[in-house]
Coordinates of C-alpha atoms in Angstrom, one line a residue:
X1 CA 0.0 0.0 0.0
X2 CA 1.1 3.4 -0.9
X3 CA 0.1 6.9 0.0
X4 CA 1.4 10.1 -1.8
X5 CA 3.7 12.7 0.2
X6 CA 1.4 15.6 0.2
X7 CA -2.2 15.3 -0.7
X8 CA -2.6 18.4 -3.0
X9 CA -6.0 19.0 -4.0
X10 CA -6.8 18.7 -7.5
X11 CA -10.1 20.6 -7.6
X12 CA -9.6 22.9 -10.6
X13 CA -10.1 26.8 -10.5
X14 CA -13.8 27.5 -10.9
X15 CA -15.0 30.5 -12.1
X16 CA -17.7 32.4 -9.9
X17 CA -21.4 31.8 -10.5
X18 CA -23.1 34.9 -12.0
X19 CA -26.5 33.5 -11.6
X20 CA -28.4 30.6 -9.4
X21 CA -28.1 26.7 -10.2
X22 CA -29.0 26.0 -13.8
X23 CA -29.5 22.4 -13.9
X24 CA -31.5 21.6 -10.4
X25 CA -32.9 25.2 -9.8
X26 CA -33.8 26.0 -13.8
X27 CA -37.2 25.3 -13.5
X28 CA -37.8 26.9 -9.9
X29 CA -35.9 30.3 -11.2
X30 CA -37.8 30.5 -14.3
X31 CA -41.3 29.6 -13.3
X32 CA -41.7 29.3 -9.3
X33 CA -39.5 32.0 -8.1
X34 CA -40.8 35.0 -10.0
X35 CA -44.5 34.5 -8.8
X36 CA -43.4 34.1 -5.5
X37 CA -41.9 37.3 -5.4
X38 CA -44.5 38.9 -6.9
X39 CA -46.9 37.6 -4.3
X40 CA -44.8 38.9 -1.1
X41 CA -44.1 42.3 -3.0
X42 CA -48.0 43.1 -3.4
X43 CA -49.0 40.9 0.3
X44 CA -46.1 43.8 1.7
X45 CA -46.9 46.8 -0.4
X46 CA -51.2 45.8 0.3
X47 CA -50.3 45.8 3.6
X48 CA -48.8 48.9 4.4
X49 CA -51.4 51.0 2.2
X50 CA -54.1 49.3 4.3
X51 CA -52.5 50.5 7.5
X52 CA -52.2 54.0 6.4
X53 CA -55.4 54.5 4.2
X54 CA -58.2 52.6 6.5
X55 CA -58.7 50.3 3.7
X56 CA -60.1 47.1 3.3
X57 CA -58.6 44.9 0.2
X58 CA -61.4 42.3 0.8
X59 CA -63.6 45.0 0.4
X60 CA -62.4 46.0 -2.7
X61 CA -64.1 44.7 -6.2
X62 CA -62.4 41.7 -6.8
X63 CA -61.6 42.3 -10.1
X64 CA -59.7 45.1 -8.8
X65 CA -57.4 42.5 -6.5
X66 CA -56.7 40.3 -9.4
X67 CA -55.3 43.3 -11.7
X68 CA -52.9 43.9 -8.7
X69 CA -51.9 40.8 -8.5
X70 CA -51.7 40.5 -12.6
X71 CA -49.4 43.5 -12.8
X72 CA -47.1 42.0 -9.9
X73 CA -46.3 39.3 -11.2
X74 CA -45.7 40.4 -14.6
X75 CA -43.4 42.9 -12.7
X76 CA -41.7 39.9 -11.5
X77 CA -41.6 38.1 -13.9
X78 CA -39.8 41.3 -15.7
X79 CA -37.3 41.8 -12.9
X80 CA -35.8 38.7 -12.1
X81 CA -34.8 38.0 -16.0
X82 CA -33.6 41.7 -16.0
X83 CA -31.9 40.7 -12.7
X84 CA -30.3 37.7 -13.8
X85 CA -29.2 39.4 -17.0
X86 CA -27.6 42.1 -14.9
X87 CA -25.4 39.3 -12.4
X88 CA -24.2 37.8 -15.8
X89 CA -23.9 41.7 -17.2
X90 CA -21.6 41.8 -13.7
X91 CA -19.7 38.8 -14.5
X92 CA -18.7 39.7 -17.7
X93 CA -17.3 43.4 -16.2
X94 CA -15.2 42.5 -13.2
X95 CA -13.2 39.9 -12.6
X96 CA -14.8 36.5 -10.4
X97 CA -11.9 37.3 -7.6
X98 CA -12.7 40.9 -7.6
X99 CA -14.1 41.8 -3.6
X100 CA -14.0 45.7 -3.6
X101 CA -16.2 47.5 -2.4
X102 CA -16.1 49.6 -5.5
X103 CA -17.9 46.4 -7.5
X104 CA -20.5 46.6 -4.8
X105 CA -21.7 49.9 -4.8
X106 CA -21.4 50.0 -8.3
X107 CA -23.9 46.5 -8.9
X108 CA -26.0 48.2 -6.2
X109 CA -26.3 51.2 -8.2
X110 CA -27.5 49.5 -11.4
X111 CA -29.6 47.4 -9.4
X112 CA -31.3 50.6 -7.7
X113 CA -31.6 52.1 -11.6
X114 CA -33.5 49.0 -12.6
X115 CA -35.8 48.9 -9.8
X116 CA -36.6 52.6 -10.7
X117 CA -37.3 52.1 -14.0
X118 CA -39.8 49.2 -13.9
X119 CA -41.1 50.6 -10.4
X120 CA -42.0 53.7 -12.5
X121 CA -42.8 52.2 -15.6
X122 CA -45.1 49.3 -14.7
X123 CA -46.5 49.7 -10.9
X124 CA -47.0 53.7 -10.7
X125 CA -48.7 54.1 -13.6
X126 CA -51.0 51.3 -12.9
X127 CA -51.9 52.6 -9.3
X128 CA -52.7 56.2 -10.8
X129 CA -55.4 54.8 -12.5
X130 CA -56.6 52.3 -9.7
X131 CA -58.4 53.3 -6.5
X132 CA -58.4 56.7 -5.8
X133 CA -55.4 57.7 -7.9
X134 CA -52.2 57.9 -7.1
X135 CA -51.1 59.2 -3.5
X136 CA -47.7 60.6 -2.0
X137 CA -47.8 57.4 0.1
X138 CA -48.5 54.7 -3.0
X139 CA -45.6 56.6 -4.7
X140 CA -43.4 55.7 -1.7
X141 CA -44.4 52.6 -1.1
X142 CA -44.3 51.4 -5.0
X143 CA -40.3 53.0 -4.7
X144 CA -39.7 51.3 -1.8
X145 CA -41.1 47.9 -1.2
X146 CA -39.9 46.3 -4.4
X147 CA -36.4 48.3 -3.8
X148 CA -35.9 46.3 -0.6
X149 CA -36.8 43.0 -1.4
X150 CA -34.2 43.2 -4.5
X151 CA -31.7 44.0 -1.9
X152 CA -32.3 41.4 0.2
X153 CA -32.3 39.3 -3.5
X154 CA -29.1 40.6 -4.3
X155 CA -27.3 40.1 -1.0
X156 CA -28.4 36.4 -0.6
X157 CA -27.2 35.5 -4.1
X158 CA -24.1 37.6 -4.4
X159 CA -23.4 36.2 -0.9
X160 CA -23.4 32.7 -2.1
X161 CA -21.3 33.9 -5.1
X162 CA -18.6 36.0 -3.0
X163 CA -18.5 32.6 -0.5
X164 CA -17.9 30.2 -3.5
X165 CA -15.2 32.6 -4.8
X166 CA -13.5 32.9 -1.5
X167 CA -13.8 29.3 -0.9
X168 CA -12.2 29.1 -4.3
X169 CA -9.5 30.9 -3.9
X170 CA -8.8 29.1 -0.7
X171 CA -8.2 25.9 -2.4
X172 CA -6.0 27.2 -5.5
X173 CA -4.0 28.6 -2.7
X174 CA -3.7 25.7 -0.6
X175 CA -2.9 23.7 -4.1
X176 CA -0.2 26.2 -5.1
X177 CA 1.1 25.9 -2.1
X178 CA 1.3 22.1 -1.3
X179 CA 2.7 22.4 -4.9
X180 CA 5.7 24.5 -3.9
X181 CA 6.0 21.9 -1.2
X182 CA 6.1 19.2 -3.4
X183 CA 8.8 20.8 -5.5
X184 CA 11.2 21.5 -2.4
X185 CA 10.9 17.5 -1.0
X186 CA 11.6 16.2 -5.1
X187 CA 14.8 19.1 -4.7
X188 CA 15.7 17.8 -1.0
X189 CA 15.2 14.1 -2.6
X190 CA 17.0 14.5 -5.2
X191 CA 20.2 15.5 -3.1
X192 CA 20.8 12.8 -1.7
X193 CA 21.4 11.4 -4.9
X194 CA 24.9 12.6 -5.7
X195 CA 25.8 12.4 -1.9
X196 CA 25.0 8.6 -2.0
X197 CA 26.3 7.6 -5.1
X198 CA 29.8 10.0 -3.9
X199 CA 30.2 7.8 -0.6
X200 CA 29.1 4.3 -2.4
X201 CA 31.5 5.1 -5.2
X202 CA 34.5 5.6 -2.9
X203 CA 34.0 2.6 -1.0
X204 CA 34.0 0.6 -4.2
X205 CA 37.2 2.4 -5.2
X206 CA 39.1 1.7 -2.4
X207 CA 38.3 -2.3 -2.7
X208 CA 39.5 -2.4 -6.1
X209 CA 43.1 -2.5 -5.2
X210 CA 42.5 -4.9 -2.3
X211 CA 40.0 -7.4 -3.4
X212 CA 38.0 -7.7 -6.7
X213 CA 35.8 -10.5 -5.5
X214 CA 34.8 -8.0 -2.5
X215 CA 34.3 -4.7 -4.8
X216 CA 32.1 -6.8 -7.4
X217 CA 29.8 -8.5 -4.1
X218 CA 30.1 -4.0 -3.2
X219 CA 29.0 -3.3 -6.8
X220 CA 25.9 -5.9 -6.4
X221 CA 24.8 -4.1 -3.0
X222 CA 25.2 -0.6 -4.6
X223 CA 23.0 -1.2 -7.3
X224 CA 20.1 -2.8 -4.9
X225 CA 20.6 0.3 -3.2
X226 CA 20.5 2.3 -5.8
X227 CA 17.4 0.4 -7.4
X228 CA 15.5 1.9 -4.1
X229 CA 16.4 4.9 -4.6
X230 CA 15.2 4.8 -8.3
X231 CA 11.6 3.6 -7.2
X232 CA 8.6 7.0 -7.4
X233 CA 9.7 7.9 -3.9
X234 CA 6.5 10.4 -3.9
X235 CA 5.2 7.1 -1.7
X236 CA 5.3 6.1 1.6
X237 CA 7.2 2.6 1.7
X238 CA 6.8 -0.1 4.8
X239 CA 9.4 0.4 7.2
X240 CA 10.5 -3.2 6.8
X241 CA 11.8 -2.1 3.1
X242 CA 13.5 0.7 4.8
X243 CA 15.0 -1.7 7.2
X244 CA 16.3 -3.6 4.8
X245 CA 17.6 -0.9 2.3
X246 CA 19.6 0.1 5.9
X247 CA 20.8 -3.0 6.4
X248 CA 22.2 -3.1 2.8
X249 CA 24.0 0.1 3.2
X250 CA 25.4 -1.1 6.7
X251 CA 26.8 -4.1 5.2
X252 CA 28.3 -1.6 2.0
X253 CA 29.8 0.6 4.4
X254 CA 31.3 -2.2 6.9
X255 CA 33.2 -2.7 4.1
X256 CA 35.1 0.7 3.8
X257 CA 35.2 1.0 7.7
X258 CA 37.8 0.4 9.9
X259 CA 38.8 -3.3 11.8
X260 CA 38.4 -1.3 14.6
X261 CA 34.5 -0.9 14.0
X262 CA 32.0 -2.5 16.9
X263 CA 28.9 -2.6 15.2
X264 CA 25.8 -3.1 17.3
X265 CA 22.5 -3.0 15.5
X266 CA 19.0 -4.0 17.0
X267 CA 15.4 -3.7 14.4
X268 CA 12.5 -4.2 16.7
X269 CA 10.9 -7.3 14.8
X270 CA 7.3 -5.5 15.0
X271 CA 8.4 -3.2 12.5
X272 CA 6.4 -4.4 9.5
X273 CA 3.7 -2.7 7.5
X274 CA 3.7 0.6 9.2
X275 CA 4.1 2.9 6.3
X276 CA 6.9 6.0 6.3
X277 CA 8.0 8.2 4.0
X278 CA 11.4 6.8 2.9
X279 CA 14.8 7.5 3.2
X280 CA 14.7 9.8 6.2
X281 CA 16.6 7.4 9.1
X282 CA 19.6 7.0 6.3
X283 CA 21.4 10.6 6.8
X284 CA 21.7 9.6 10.9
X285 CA 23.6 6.4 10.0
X286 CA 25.6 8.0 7.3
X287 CA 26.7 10.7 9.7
X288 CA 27.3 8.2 12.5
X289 CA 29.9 5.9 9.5
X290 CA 31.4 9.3 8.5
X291 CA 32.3 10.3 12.2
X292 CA 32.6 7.1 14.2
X293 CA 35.9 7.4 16.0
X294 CA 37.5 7.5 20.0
X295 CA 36.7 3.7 20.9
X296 CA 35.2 3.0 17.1
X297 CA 31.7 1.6 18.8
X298 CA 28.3 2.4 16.6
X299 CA 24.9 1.3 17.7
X300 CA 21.7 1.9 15.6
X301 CA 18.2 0.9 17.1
X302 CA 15.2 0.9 15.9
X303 CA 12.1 0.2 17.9
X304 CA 8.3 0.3 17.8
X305 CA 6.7 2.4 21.1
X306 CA 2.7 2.6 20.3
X307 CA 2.1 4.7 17.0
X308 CA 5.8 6.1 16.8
X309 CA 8.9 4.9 15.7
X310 CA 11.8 5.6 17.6
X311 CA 15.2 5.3 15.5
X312 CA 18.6 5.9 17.7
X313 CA 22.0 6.1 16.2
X314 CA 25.3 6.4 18.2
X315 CA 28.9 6.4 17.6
X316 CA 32.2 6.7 19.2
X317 CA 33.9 10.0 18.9
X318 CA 37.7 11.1 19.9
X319 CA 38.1 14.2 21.5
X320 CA 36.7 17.6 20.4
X321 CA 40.6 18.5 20.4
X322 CA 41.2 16.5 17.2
X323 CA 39.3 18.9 14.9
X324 CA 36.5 16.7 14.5
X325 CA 33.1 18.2 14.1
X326 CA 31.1 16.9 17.0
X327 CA 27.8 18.6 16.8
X328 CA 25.2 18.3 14.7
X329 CA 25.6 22.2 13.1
X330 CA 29.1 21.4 12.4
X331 CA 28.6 18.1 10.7
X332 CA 26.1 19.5 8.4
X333 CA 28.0 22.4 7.6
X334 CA 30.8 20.6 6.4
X335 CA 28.3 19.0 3.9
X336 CA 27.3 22.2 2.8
X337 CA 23.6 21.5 3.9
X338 CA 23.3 17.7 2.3
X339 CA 22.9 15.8 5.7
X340 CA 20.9 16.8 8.3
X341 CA 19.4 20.3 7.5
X342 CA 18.0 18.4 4.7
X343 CA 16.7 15.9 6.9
X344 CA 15.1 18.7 9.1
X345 CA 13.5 20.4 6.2
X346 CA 11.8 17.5 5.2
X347 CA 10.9 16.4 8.6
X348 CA 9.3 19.6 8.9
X349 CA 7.4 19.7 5.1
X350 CA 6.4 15.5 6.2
X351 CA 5.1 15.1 9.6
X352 CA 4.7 18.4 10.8
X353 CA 4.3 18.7 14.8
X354 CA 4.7 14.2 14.2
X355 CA 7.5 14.1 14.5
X356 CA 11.5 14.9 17.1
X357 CA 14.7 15.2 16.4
X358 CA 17.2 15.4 19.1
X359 CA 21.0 15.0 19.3
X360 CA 23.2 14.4 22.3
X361 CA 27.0 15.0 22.6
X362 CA 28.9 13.1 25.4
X363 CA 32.4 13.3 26.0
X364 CA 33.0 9.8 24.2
X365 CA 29.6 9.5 22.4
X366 CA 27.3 11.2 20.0
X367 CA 23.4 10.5 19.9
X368 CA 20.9 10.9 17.4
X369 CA 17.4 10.2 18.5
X370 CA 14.8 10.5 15.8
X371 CA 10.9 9.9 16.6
X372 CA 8.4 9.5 14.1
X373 CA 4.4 9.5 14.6
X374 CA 3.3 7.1 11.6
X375 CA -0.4 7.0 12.2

């Protein structure tokens, strides 16, 4: 089973709905919506003349109540086309990321200018001839009622359509971003390459001149090695494969070491199928070969302690006096950021807040503890 190293969404850029659902909603916008509206803008607009004037609309001629209702709902009908003409108008003028508050007041404005010219061309003319003419308080009402309920139109669809953009832009940002991500961990990956095939390579050309059979049985483990690090290392790996790709590069470098060398290595035999990301416990026990000195003893653990993995690594080191770099600073700075800066970074861009790295210098002994939360 493999996983990838960062999950970067792949939803693709969408571009900001100017108007409601089309597929789903069609039929509800077209036919059911308009009416609807209609109805509350006459029930409000009845309402409030009814309060003022004293009047009964159930005492009205009936006929009368119908051609109200008749020229509401062809007002409606009128405004929300008009309306939905003007979001995609809006859509096609400003860009879908574009927030300012200049956009708003400027939709709000054309929205206002459309209300006022239907208000004035449909509903105020029809009440001048209704009734008992047109009054300062129809005029108002007829300018007003409509006027709000557009706004509260407006704000509940450009609400949905400034959430959908922002939500949007959210995710292309989060993509470019674990992108960039991705890029750094393929450049970090990609350096241990040459550092790898450097050290291999010069342990292979020092057994040349001592023993053939011994550099061809090197040349055999380098290129299993190698093989791993060839595989799409974009995956996590079980930590058995690790293990062995460690054990691999133990035996290469055993081979380069000194007689002196007391090797001491202990894999907890639970470590199976728990999946890691690879190649991270590698730059520890290349630092420890590199550096091993004083009594010549190395030690690498690795053990299985609930959902984390806790990898040790320690070798023998002569005295600080002897110009050997003994900390963990110095060590990587005399790879020029290869070893374990890298490993940091990646640490970091891998299991962020899952993971510790901790080093220890005795007077005899240098430790590197690393702790990995795999679940």
């Amino acid at each position: 089973m493999k996983t990838s190293y960062l999950a970067g969404m792949k939803a693709p850029p969408a571009t900001v709905a100017a108007a409601p659902p089309k597929k789903n909603g069609r039929f509800f916008w077209r036919f059911i919506f308009p009416p609807i509206y209609g109805l509350v803008v006459y029930a409000t607009i009845r309402l409030l003349l009814d309060s003022v004037t004293g009047m009964k609309f159930w005492e009205r001629p009936l006929y009368l109540t119908l051609e109200d209702l008749c020229a509401c709902l062809v007002f409606s009908y009128l405004f929300i086309a008009a309306f939905k003409w003007l979001l995609r108008w809006f859509a096609r003028k400003w860009p879908s990321d574009d927030f300012s508050s200049k956009r708003i007041f400027r939709e709000l404005f054309y929205l206002w200018l459309l209300n006022l010219v239907l208000q004035n061309a449909m509903l105020v003319p029809y009440a001048t001839f209704t009734d008992d003419g047109l009054q300062w308080h129809d005029f108002v009402d007829i300018n007003t009622i409509p006027l709000l309920y557009s706004l509260i139109l407006y704000g509940i669809v450009r609400s949905n359509t400034f959430l959908k953009a922002y939500i949007d832009g959210k995710i292309q940002l989060e993509k470019i971003t674990n992108d960039q991500l991705q890029t750094e961990l393929k450049f970090l990956k990609a350096q241990y390459h040459p550092h790898f095939l450097f050290n291999a390579l010069n342990t292979i050309y020092f057994q040349m001149d001592e023993d053939v059979s011994a550099a061809k049985k090197s040349v055999e483990k380098f290129s299993e090695l190698l093989r791993y690090q060839l595989y799409d290392q974009q995956q996590t790996v079980p930590v058995s494969q690790e293990i062995r790709y460690l054990k691999n590069f133990i035996q290469l470098q055993q081979t380069r070491s000194s007689e002196r060398l007391q090797l001491d290595t202990h894999f907890d035999h639970r470590l199976d199928g728990q999946l890691i990301y690879p190649l991270l416990f590698l730059p520890l026990v290349e630092n420890a070969f590199k550096y091993v000195g004083g009594d010549y003893h190395l030690r690498i653990d690795a053990a299985l302690c609930n959902d984390r993995i806790d990898f040790h690594v320690v070798n023998g080191i002569p005295a600080a006096a002897d110009g050997i770099p003994t900390t963990v600073d110095e060590r990587d700075g005399n790879d020029k950021g290869i070893g374990l800066e890298n490993l940091k970074r990646r640490l970091e861009l891998l299991y962020p807040g899952r993971h510790s790295l901790t080093t220890e210098k005795k007077e005899d002994s240098f430790t590197a503890t690393l702790s990995i939360q795999y679940n």
